[in-house]
Each structure stands twice: as structure tokens, then as C-alpha cells.
Coordinates of C-alpha atoms and ligand atoms in Angstrom, one line a residue:
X1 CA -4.2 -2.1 15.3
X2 CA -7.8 -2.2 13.5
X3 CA -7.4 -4.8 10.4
X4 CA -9.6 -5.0 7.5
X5 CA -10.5 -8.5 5.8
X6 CA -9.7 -9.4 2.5
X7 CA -11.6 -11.9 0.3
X8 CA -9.5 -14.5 1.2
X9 CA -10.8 -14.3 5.0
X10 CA -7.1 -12.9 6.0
X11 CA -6.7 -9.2 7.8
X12 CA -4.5 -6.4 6.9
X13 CA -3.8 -3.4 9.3
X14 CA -6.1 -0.6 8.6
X15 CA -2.7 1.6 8.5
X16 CA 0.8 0.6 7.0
X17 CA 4.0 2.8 6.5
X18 CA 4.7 3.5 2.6
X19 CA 8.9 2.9 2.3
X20 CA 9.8 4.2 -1.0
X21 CA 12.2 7.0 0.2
X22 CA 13.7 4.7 2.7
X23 CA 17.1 4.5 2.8
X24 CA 17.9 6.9 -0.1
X25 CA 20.1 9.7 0.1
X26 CA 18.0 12.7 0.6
X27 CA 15.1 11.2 1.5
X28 CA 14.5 11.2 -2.7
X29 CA 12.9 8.4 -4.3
X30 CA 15.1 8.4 -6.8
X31 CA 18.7 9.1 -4.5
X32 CA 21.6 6.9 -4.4
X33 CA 20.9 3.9 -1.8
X34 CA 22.8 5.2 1.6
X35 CA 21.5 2.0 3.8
X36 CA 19.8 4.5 6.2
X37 CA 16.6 3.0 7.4
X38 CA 15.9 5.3 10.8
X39 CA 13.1 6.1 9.6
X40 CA 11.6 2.6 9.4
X41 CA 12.8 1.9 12.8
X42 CA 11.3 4.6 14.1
X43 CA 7.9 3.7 12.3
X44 CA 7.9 0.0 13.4
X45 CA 8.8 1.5 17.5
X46 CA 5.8 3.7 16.8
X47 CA 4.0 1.0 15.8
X48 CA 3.3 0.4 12.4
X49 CA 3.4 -3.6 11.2
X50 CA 2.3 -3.0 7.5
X51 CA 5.5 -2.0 5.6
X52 CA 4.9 -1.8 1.8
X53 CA 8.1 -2.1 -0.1
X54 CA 8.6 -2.7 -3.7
X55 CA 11.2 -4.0 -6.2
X56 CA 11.5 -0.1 -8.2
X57 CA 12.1 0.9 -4.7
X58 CA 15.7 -0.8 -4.3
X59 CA 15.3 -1.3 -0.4
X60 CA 13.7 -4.7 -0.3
X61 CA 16.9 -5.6 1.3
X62 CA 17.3 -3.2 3.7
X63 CA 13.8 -3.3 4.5
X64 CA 13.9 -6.8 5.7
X65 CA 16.8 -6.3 7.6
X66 CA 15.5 -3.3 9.5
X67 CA 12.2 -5.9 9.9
X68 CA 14.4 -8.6 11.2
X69 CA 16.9 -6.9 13.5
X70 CA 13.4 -5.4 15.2
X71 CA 13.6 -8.3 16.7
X72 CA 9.9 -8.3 16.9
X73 CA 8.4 -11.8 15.6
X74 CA 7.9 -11.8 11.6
X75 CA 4.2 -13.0 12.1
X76 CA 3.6 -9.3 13.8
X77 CA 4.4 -7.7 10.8
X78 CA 2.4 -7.6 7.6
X79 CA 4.8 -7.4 4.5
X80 CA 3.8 -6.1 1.2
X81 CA 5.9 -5.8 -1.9
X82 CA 5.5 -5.9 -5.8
X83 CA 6.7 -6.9 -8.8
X84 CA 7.6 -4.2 -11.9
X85 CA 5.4 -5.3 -15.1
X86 CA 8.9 -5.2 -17.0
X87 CA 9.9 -7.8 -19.4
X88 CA 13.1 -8.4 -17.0
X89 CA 10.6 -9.7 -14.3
X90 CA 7.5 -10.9 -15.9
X91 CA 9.1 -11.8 -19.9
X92 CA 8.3 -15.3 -18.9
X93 CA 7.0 -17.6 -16.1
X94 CA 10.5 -18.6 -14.9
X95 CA 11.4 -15.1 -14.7
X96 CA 8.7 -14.1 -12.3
X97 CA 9.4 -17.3 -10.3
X98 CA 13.2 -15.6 -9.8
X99 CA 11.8 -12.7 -9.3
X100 CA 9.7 -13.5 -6.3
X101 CA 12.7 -16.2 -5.0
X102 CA 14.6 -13.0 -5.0
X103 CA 12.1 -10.9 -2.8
X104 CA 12.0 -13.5 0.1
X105 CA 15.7 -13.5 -0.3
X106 CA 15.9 -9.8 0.1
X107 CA 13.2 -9.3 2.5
X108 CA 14.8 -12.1 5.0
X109 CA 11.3 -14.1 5.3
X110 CA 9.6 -17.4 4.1
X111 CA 6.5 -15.6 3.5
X112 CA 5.4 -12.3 1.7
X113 CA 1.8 -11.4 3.2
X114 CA 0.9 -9.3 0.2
X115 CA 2.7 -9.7 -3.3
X116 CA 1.1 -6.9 -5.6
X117 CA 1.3 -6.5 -9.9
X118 CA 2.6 -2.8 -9.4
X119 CA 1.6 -1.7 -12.6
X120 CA -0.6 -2.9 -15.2
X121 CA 0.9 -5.5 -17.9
X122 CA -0.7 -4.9 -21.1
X123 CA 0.1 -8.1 -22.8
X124 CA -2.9 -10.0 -21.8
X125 CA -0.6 -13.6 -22.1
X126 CA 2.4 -11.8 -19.6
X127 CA -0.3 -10.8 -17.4
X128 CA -1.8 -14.2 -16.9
X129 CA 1.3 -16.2 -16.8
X130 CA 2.8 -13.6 -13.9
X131 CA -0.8 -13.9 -12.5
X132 CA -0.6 -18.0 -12.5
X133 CA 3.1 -18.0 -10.9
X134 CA 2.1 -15.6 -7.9
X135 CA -0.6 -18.2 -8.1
X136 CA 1.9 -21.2 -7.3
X137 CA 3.5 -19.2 -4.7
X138 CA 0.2 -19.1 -2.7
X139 CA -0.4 -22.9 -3.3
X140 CA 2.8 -23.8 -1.5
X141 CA 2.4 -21.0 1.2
X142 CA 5.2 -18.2 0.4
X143 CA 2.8 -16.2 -0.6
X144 CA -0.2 -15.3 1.7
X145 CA -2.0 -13.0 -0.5
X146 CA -1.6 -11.6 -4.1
X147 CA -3.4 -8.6 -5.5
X148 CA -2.1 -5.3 -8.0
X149 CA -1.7 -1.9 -8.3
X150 CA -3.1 0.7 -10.5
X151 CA -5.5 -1.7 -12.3
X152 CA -8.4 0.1 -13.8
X153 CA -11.8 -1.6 -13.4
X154 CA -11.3 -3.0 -17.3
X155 CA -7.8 -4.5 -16.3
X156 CA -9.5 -5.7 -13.3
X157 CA -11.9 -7.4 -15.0
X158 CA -9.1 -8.9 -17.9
X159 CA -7.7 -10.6 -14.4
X160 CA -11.4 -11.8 -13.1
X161 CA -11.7 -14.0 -16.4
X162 CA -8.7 -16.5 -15.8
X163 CA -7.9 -15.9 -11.9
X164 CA -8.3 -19.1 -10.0
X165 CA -7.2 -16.7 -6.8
X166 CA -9.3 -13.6 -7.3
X167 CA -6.9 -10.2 -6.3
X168 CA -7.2 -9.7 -2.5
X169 CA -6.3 -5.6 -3.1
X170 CA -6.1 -2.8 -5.4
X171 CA -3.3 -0.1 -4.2
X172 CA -3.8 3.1 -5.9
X173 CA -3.4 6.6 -5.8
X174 CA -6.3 8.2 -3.5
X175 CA -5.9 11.7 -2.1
X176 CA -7.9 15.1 -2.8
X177 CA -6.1 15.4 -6.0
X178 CA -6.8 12.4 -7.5
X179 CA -9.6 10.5 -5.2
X180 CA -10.3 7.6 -7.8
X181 CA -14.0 7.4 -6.3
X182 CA -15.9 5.5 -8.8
X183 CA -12.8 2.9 -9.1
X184 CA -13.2 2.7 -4.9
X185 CA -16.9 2.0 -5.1
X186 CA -16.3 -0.5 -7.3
X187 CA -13.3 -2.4 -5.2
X188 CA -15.6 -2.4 -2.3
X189 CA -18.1 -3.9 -4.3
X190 CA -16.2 -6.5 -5.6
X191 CA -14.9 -7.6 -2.3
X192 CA -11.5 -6.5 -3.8
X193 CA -9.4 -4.2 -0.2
X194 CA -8.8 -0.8 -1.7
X195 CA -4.8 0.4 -0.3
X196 CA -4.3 4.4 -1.3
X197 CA -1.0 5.7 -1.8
X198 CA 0.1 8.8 -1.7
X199 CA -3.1 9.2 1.2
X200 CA -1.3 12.4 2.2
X201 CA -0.1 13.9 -0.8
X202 CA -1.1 16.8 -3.2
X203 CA -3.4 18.9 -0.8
X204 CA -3.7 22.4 -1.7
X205 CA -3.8 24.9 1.1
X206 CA -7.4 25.8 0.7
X207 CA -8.3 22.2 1.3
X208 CA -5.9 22.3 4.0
X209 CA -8.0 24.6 5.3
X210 CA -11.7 23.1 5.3
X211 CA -10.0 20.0 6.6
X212 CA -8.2 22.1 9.6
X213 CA -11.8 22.9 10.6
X214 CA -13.3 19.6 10.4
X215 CA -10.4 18.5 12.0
X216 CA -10.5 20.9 15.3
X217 CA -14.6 19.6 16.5
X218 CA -12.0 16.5 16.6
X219 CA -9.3 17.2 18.3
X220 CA -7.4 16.2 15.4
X221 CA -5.1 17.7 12.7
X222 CA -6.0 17.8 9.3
X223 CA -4.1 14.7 8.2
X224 CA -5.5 12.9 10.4
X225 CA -9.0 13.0 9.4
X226 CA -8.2 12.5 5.8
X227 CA -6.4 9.2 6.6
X228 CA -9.7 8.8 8.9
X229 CA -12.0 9.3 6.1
X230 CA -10.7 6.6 3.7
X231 CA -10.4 3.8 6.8
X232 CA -14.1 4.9 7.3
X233 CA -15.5 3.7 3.8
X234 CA -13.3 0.8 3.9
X235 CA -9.8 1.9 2.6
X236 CA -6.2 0.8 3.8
X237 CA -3.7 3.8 4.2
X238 CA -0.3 3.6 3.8
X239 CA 1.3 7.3 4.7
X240 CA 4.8 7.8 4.5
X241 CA 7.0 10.2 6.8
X242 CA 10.2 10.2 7.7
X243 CA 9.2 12.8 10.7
X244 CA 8.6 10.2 14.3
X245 CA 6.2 13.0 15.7
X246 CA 4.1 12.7 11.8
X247 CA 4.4 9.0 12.1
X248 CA 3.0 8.3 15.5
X249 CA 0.2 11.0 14.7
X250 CA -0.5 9.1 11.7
X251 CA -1.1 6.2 14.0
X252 CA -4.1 8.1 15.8
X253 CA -7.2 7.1 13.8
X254 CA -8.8 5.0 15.9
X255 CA -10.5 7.4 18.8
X256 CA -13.0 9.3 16.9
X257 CA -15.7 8.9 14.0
X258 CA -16.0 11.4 11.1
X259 CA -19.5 12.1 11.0
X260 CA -21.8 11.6 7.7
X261 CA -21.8 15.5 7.0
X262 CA -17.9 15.5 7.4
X263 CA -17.0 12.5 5.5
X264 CA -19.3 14.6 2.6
X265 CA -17.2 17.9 2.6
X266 CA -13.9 15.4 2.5
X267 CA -15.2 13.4 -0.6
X268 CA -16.1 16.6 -2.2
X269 CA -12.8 18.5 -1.7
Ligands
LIG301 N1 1.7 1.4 -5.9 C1 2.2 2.5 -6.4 O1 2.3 2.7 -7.6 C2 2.7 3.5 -5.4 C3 3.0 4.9 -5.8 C4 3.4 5.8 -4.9 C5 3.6 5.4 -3.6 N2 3.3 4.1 -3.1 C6 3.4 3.7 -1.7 O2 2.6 4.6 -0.9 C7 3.4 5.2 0.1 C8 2.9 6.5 0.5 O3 2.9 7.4 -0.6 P1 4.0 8.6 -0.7 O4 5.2 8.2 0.1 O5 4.2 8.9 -2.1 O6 3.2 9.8 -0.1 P2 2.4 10.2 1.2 O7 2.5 9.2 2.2 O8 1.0 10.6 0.7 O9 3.1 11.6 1.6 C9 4.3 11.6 2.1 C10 4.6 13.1 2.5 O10 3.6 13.5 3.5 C11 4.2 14.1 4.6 N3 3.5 13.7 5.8 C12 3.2 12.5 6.2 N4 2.5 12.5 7.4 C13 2.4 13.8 7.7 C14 1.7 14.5 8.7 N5 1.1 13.9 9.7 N6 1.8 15.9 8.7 C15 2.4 16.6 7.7 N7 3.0 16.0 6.7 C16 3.0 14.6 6.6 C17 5.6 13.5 4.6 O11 6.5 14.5 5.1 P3 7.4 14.1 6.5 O12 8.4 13.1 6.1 O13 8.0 15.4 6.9 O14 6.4 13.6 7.5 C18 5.9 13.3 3.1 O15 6.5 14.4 2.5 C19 4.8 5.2 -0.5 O16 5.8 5.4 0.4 C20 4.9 3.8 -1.2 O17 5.1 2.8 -0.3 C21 2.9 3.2 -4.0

């Protein structure tokens, strides 16, 4: 698996497996928790190390256990979860410490690679206290990297001015529906890892279409060279599918190289 390297000289796999229908009834983010995780399993046989879970998702817990009864070593697998920027988990510093005792409980581990913000916390005091515990959880090792999600370059910046540990990634939303360019351009400048989520999500049938074509001089299909383009300019993908033939072709991004006139028609969808 190709890896990319944060700031803090750590990789992360190029390609992960989103989890956030995992082991819902339904396959619905929002179903009843039914404990089935097949689908995981069959993402982690087909290959895929980077499993990002989150709190809102309710399957931290089964998520580890799927991780752990792998029986593949835990150092093979790159974990990734995140805390909700509600007072119940960031109110106060003690409560974020619970919170993130609580997610190496679920998840089964002694170590979270990757523990994200997942959503911006407006009150600039609450964002620097939740920012200073995931701090201390670095310092003494439970926690190899720390970073957040859907910042904006302005909350980025809030986070720049009192971070002693600068935010290893940004996961956003990135897809031809919502690319978030400019904010891209400016992660990779900042040495901050961009992570898109939702990489295969709200594509229209027309861009379906010019990416079919691209695709085909490939030998690929069209997802494929959308997940292609962002690892090209320096993005990590995390697709989601609960479909093993989607999953391993999701894994098939490392044989070919979109060229510059390609990777122009895909930013410009
Ligand atoms: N930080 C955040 O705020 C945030 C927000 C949303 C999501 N996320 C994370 O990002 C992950 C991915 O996002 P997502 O799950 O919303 O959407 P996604 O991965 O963009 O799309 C999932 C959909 O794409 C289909 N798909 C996947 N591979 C395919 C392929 N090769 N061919 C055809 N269809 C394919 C899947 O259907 P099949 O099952 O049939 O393959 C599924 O319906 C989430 O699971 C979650 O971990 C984070």
C-alpha cells in the first residue's frame, strides 16, 4: 500500500475504508446497530489497513473487534476515529480525556493512529482545551497523530495560533460535487494531509460519463480514476462500499498515472 507523510514525519495509506454504515441495519447511516461487520472483514481481506471510524458512527466497538479478531497485527492497521464537537465530549477537558479513554476502550487498542476534531467547535476556549487534551494523549503515546475535519482555512488558522502539535490532516468532503479546491491547495501548502470523504459520492451521470472515457485509455472504470486523481495531487481517499468486487477495485490505484490533460478535465467536472 502507497502511504503519504504527514508533518509529523509518520505515513498514512494513500487509501482507507470509510465505516459509517458499518454494522447498521440496512446499510443506513442512521439504522439501528445489528453488529454486522462483513463488510469490514471483507475490506480488511481485500486489503485495506486504514479504517476511519468515528464516535457519531456508534461502531467504534464493533469496529475494533472486527480489527482485532483479524488476527492481523494492530501495527498493520492504521486507525482513525474522531471526537463530536458536542458539549457532552468536549464541555470541558476532563470530558474529552473520557472521551478518548472511551475510544481505545471501544476500539480494543493502546493506540489510535489518527484522532480527528470532526467538526468545527466554535467556542474558541472548547476548541483549544479539546486541542491541548488530544495534545496530552500524543505526549504519552496513545495517540499517534491528531488532526480535524471540516475546518475551513480561517478555523484552521484559529488552531495554528495556540497548537504546540500543528494538525497532521484535514478530512473533508471532496468529490465532483463539492471539490473544495482552493481549501486542498491550501492543506498541501501548509504541509497539513488532505483525507476526502465521500471521494465517490454525488457524481451525476454526465460526469459519469467523461470520466468512463478517460477511464477506458486506462483500463480502468470510472471510480477508479477519480479516486486516482486526488491520490495524484496529494490527497488520502477513504471510499466506502459494502460491495467486495467495489472494494477490491477500489484498491487498484497504483498501476497507472492520470496524465496532466486528464487530471484537468477531472478538476474541471
Ligand atoms: N469527516 C466527516 O464529516 C465525514 C462525512 C462523511 C463520511 N465520512 C467518512 O468517509 C467515508 C466515505 O464516505 P461515504 O461513505 O459517505 O461515501 P463514498 O465512499 O463516497 O460513497 C459510498 C457509495 O459509493 C458506492 N461505491 C463505492 N465504490 C464503488 C465502486 N467502485 N463502484 C460503484 N459504486 C461504488 C458505494 O456503493 P456499494 O456499497 O454498492 O459499493 C456507496 O453507495 C465514510 O464511510 C466515513 O468513514 C466522513
Amino acid at each position: 500500500m502507497e502511504t503519504m507523510t504527514l508533518a509529523n514525519g509518520l505515513a498514512i495509506p494513500a487509501v482507507g475504508t470509510g465505516t459509517n454504515t458499518y454494522g447498521k441495519e440496512g446499510n443506513r447511516y442512521h439504522g439501528e446497530l445489528n453488529g454486522d461487520f462483513s463488510a469490514l472483514r471483507s475490506a480488511i481481506k481485500a486489503g485495506y489497513r486504514l479504517i476511519d471510524t468515528a464516535i457519531s458512527y456508534r461502531n467504534e466497538s464493533g469496529v475494533g473487534t472486527t480489527i482485532l479478531e483479524s488476527g492481523i497485527p494492530r501495527k498493520e492497521f492504521y486507525i482513525i476515529t474522531k471526537i463530536p464537537a458536542e458539549d457532552a465530549y468536549i464541555g470541558s477537558k476532563d470530558l474529552v480525556e473520557q472521551t478518548v479513554m472511551k475510544s481505545l476502550e471501544n476500539l480494543k487498542t493502546d493506540y489510535i493512529d489518527l484522532y480527528l476534531i470532526h467538526h468545527p467547535i466554535k467556542d474558541k476556549e472548547k476548541l483549544k482545551h479539546t486541542w491541548e487534551v488530544l495534545e496530552s494523549f500524543v505526549d504519552k503515546g496513545q495517540i499517534k497523530s491528531i488532526g480535524v475535519s471540516n475546518f475551513t482555512i480561517e478555523m484552521l488558522e484559529a488552531v495554528h495560533n495556540f497548537a504546540r502539535i500543528q494538525p497532521a490532516v484535514n478530512q473533508i468532503q471532496s468529490n465532483p460535487h463539492t471539490w473544495n479546491h482552493e481549501l486542498i491547495d491550501y492543506l498541501l501548502k501548509t504541509n497539513i494531509v488532505p483525507v476526502a470523504w465521500g471521494p465517490v459520492s454525488k457524481v451525476t451521470p454526465e460526469q459519469i460519463d467523461k470520466l468512463d472515457k478517460i477511464a477506458e485509455n486506462y483500463g480502468k472504470n470510472w471510480v477508479q480514476v477519480l479516486l486516482r486523481y486526488q491520490i495524484q495531487r496529494g490527497v488520502v481517499v477513504i471510499p466506502k462500499s459494502h460491495t467486495e468486487e467495489h472494494q477490491l477495485s477500489n484498491l487498484e490505484l497504483f498501476d497507472f498515472d492520470l496524465t496532466k490533460e486528464d487530471q484537468f478535465v477531472i478538476e474541471s467536472l
